[in-house]
Amino acid sequence: PSSPSSSFLPIAEKEKNPRFWREQAQETLRRALSLQELNTNVAKNVILFLGDGMGVPTVTAARILKGQLSNNNGEETVLEMDRFPFVALSKTYNTNAQVPDSAGTATAYLCGVKANEGTLGVSAAVTRSQCNTTAGNEVTSILKWAKAAGKSVGIVTTTRVNHATPSAAYAHSADRDWYSDNEMPPEAIQQGCKDIAHQLFENIPDIEVIMGGGRKYMFPKNTSDVEYPNEEKFRGTRLDGRNLIEAWRKTKPKDKNAFYVWNRTELMKLDLNKVDYLMGLFEPIDLVYELNRNNETDPSLTEMVEVALKILQKNPLGFFLLVEGGRIDHGHHEGKAKQALHEAVEMDRAIGRADIMTSSEDTLTVVTADHSHVFTFGGYTPRGNPIFGLAPMQSDVDKKPFTSILYGNGPGYRVIDGERENVSTVNFTDANYQAQSAVPMRMETHGGEDVAIFAKGPMAHLLHGVHEQNYIPHVMAYAACIGENTGHCRSGAPTRSPSGLLAATPMFFSLALLRLLF
């Protein structure tokens, strides 16, 4: 994608007329009033889009970027997630951390319980890195609940498939960094703990769709990578000598078609009508940033989501799909706001594609983040200011210019001859430019403020205020009639939604909800 224009657009004539804003507000009011008739259908399908590190400032900046990529001012642009009718806030803290990490948060929004920082798919009774605290403290995820209900399930991520977010859907690990047995301490292996890649194929062996990165954790140590045969850092890591891809193939029934692909060309050649199981591992570790992606060899997040939906939609009982825009987080950690925001825009495109391919009548879609970052933008910038541009004034202390985007801490801290670096001497629009930070750190940190939850579809109105993060999967399960809380599904006279799908009566849902709350 091209970079935003370096000059901002003048205020549109229509915006000078009060009627424009009044009519816009009245149209929004009409849409809001239409929401008084709640969608209480059963959610045949559930899609969870997780923007890793996508705090509210990131959402706003991505909105502006999306508009500027289309040569607009940007502020007035509407993201796909902005169209969702219900919005809530999520409290992201871990049981032992005010500012959380992606593992404890993933356990919350996938398994429905808060957990300690660095742990996956286990309760807060588990201490990070202590294998012997795991047994008996495992907690299951909504992906497993959906699978138990006969639905198809899928995981799509731009990180490795055994990274924190996807791992909480299937693994139980005292440490998020146990990607393969190579990264585990000997005592953990001796005590019987399994690495996360191993658990991907063992715990829920019949996940229909798995796409992302992480090839090297699936192959024996020192196995050359198929795409980068001469790169030592991309060689296999497994100490147990197992080829997990072959093990995955062998677990599939003989009458089912299972495909493993490692590049976009192979993915796009597939006849999806003949695909029952798909494993796509497109990089040895994480996928390439969207800005750096090779359009011929690497699929975009949007393309992966489309493929996943076409496979999962074949199940008449519906599906659960977890989609992670995982490298938003990586861009921020590296202080590379341009990479982070383009990742967010691409995830928004994927949300739009899913919207086209599904119906709000029978599909609950939730978009949220696990946590925020210490990313901000400000400086009294005028309307349409390039999102990666300079603030309109210099600092009134050091008399130097500054970019609108800044970080509270991170690798962008620069002191030249005892003073803050003059950003006009560097290319601050470069994709890998590290925005200035107040505190020097090798890696920028997460932020601790609440993050947004956007929801549409059946029972989306249950996401409506300020919630604990672990509330999210309980709503999704309630809407889909899966998991433990299904009394409202078994009782009461069912009705048919306009699309002909089975739905419980609104009154019964209301009574069940009242019992649940009180």
mmCIF file of C-alpha atoms in Angstrom, residues 93-96 101-142 144-145 164-178 192-196 199 203 470:
data_model
loop_
_atom_site.group_PDB
_atom_site.id
_atom_site.type_symbol
_atom_site.label_atom_id
_atom_site.label_comp_id
_atom_site.label_asym_id
_atom_site.label_seq_id
_atom_site.Cartn_x
_atom_site.Cartn_y
_atom_site.Cartn_z
ATOM 1 C CA TYR A 93 -5.204 -7.119 34.062
ATOM 2 C CA ASN A 94 -3.831 -10.586 34.857
ATOM 3 C CA THR A 95 -4.320 -12.146 38.290
ATOM 4 C CA ASN A 96 -0.746 -11.173 39.194
ATOM 5 C CA ASP A 101 0.852 -10.098 28.910
ATOM 6 C CA SER A 102 -0.719 -11.898 25.959
ATOM 7 C CA ALA A 103 -0.798 -15.350 27.572
ATOM 8 C CA GLY A 104 -2.746 -14.535 30.720
ATOM 9 C CA THR A 105 -5.134 -12.387 28.698
ATOM 10 C CA ALA A 106 -5.645 -15.110 26.060
ATOM 11 C CA THR A 107 -6.581 -17.521 28.821
ATOM 12 C CA ALA A 108 -9.181 -14.963 29.964
ATOM 13 C CA TYR A 109 -10.903 -14.248 26.637
ATOM 14 C CA LEU A 110 -10.709 -17.848 25.373
ATOM 15 C CA CYS A 111 -11.066 -19.979 28.518
ATOM 16 C CA GLY A 112 -13.208 -17.671 30.630
ATOM 17 C CA VAL A 113 -10.941 -17.426 33.679
ATOM 18 C CA LYS A 114 -8.263 -14.905 34.570
ATOM 19 C CA ALA A 115 -4.758 -16.295 34.963
ATOM 20 C CA ASN A 116 -1.188 -15.392 35.812
ATOM 21 C CA GLU A 117 1.097 -13.576 33.406
ATOM 22 C CA GLY A 118 2.934 -15.935 31.049
ATOM 23 C CA THR A 119 0.662 -18.958 31.556
ATOM 24 C CA LEU A 120 -1.668 -20.547 29.003
ATOM 25 C CA GLY A 121 -4.885 -22.494 29.410
ATOM 26 C CA VAL A 122 -4.435 -22.918 33.154
ATOM 27 C CA SER A 123 -5.892 -21.263 36.235
ATOM 28 C CA ALA A 124 -4.139 -18.794 38.516
ATOM 29 C CA ALA A 125 -3.127 -21.741 40.706
ATOM 30 C CA VAL A 126 -0.299 -22.349 38.213
ATOM 31 C CA THR A 127 3.011 -20.553 38.704
ATOM 32 C CA ARG A 128 4.865 -19.511 35.569
ATOM 33 C CA SER A 129 7.615 -21.928 34.482
ATOM 34 C CA GLN A 130 6.778 -24.428 37.228
ATOM 35 C CA CYS A 131 5.563 -27.528 35.444
ATOM 36 C CA ASN A 132 4.628 -29.342 38.652
ATOM 37 C CA THR A 133 1.905 -26.762 39.391
ATOM 38 C CA THR A 134 0.004 -27.558 36.159
ATOM 39 C CA ALA A 135 -1.726 -30.902 36.733
ATOM 40 C CA GLY A 136 -5.342 -30.490 37.767
ATOM 41 C CA ASN A 137 -5.363 -26.771 37.029
ATOM 42 C CA GLU A 138 -6.029 -26.928 33.290
ATOM 43 C CA VAL A 139 -8.953 -24.925 31.876
ATOM 44 C CA THR A 140 -10.562 -25.509 28.481
ATOM 45 C CA SER A 141 -11.334 -22.944 25.793
ATOM 46 C CA ILE A 142 -14.332 -21.953 23.733
ATOM 47 C CA LYS A 144 -12.862 -26.940 22.625
ATOM 48 C CA TRP A 145 -16.443 -26.245 23.725
ATOM 49 C CA ALA A 164 0.444 -16.891 23.112
ATOM 50 C CA THR A 165 -2.921 -16.014 21.569
ATOM 51 C CA PRO A 166 -3.596 -19.163 19.500
ATOM 52 C CA SER A 167 -1.999 -21.443 22.108
ATOM 53 C CA ALA A 168 -4.595 -20.656 24.777
ATOM 54 C CA ALA A 169 -7.203 -22.156 22.459
ATOM 55 C CA TYR A 170 -5.712 -25.648 22.727
ATOM 56 C CA ALA A 171 -2.738 -25.802 25.142
ATOM 57 C CA HIS A 172 -2.212 -25.977 28.895
ATOM 58 C CA SER A 173 1.245 -24.642 29.660
ATOM 59 C CA ALA A 174 2.967 -23.136 32.675
ATOM 60 C CA ASP A 175 5.081 -21.087 30.282
ATOM 61 C CA ARG A 176 4.145 -19.396 27.007
ATOM 62 C CA ASP A 177 7.743 -19.710 25.781
ATOM 63 C CA TRP A 178 7.728 -23.518 25.664
ATOM 64 C CA GLY A 192 5.694 -34.726 32.152
ATOM 65 C CA CYS A 193 4.877 -31.312 30.703
ATOM 66 C CA LYS A 194 4.507 -31.148 26.923
ATOM 67 C CA ASP A 195 5.639 -28.339 24.653
ATOM 68 C CA ILE A 196 2.991 -26.185 22.986
ATOM 69 C CA GLN A 199 -0.127 -30.027 22.366
ATOM 70 C CA ASN A 203 -5.027 -31.980 22.856
ATOM 71 C CA ASN A 470 -12.838 -13.322 31.057
#
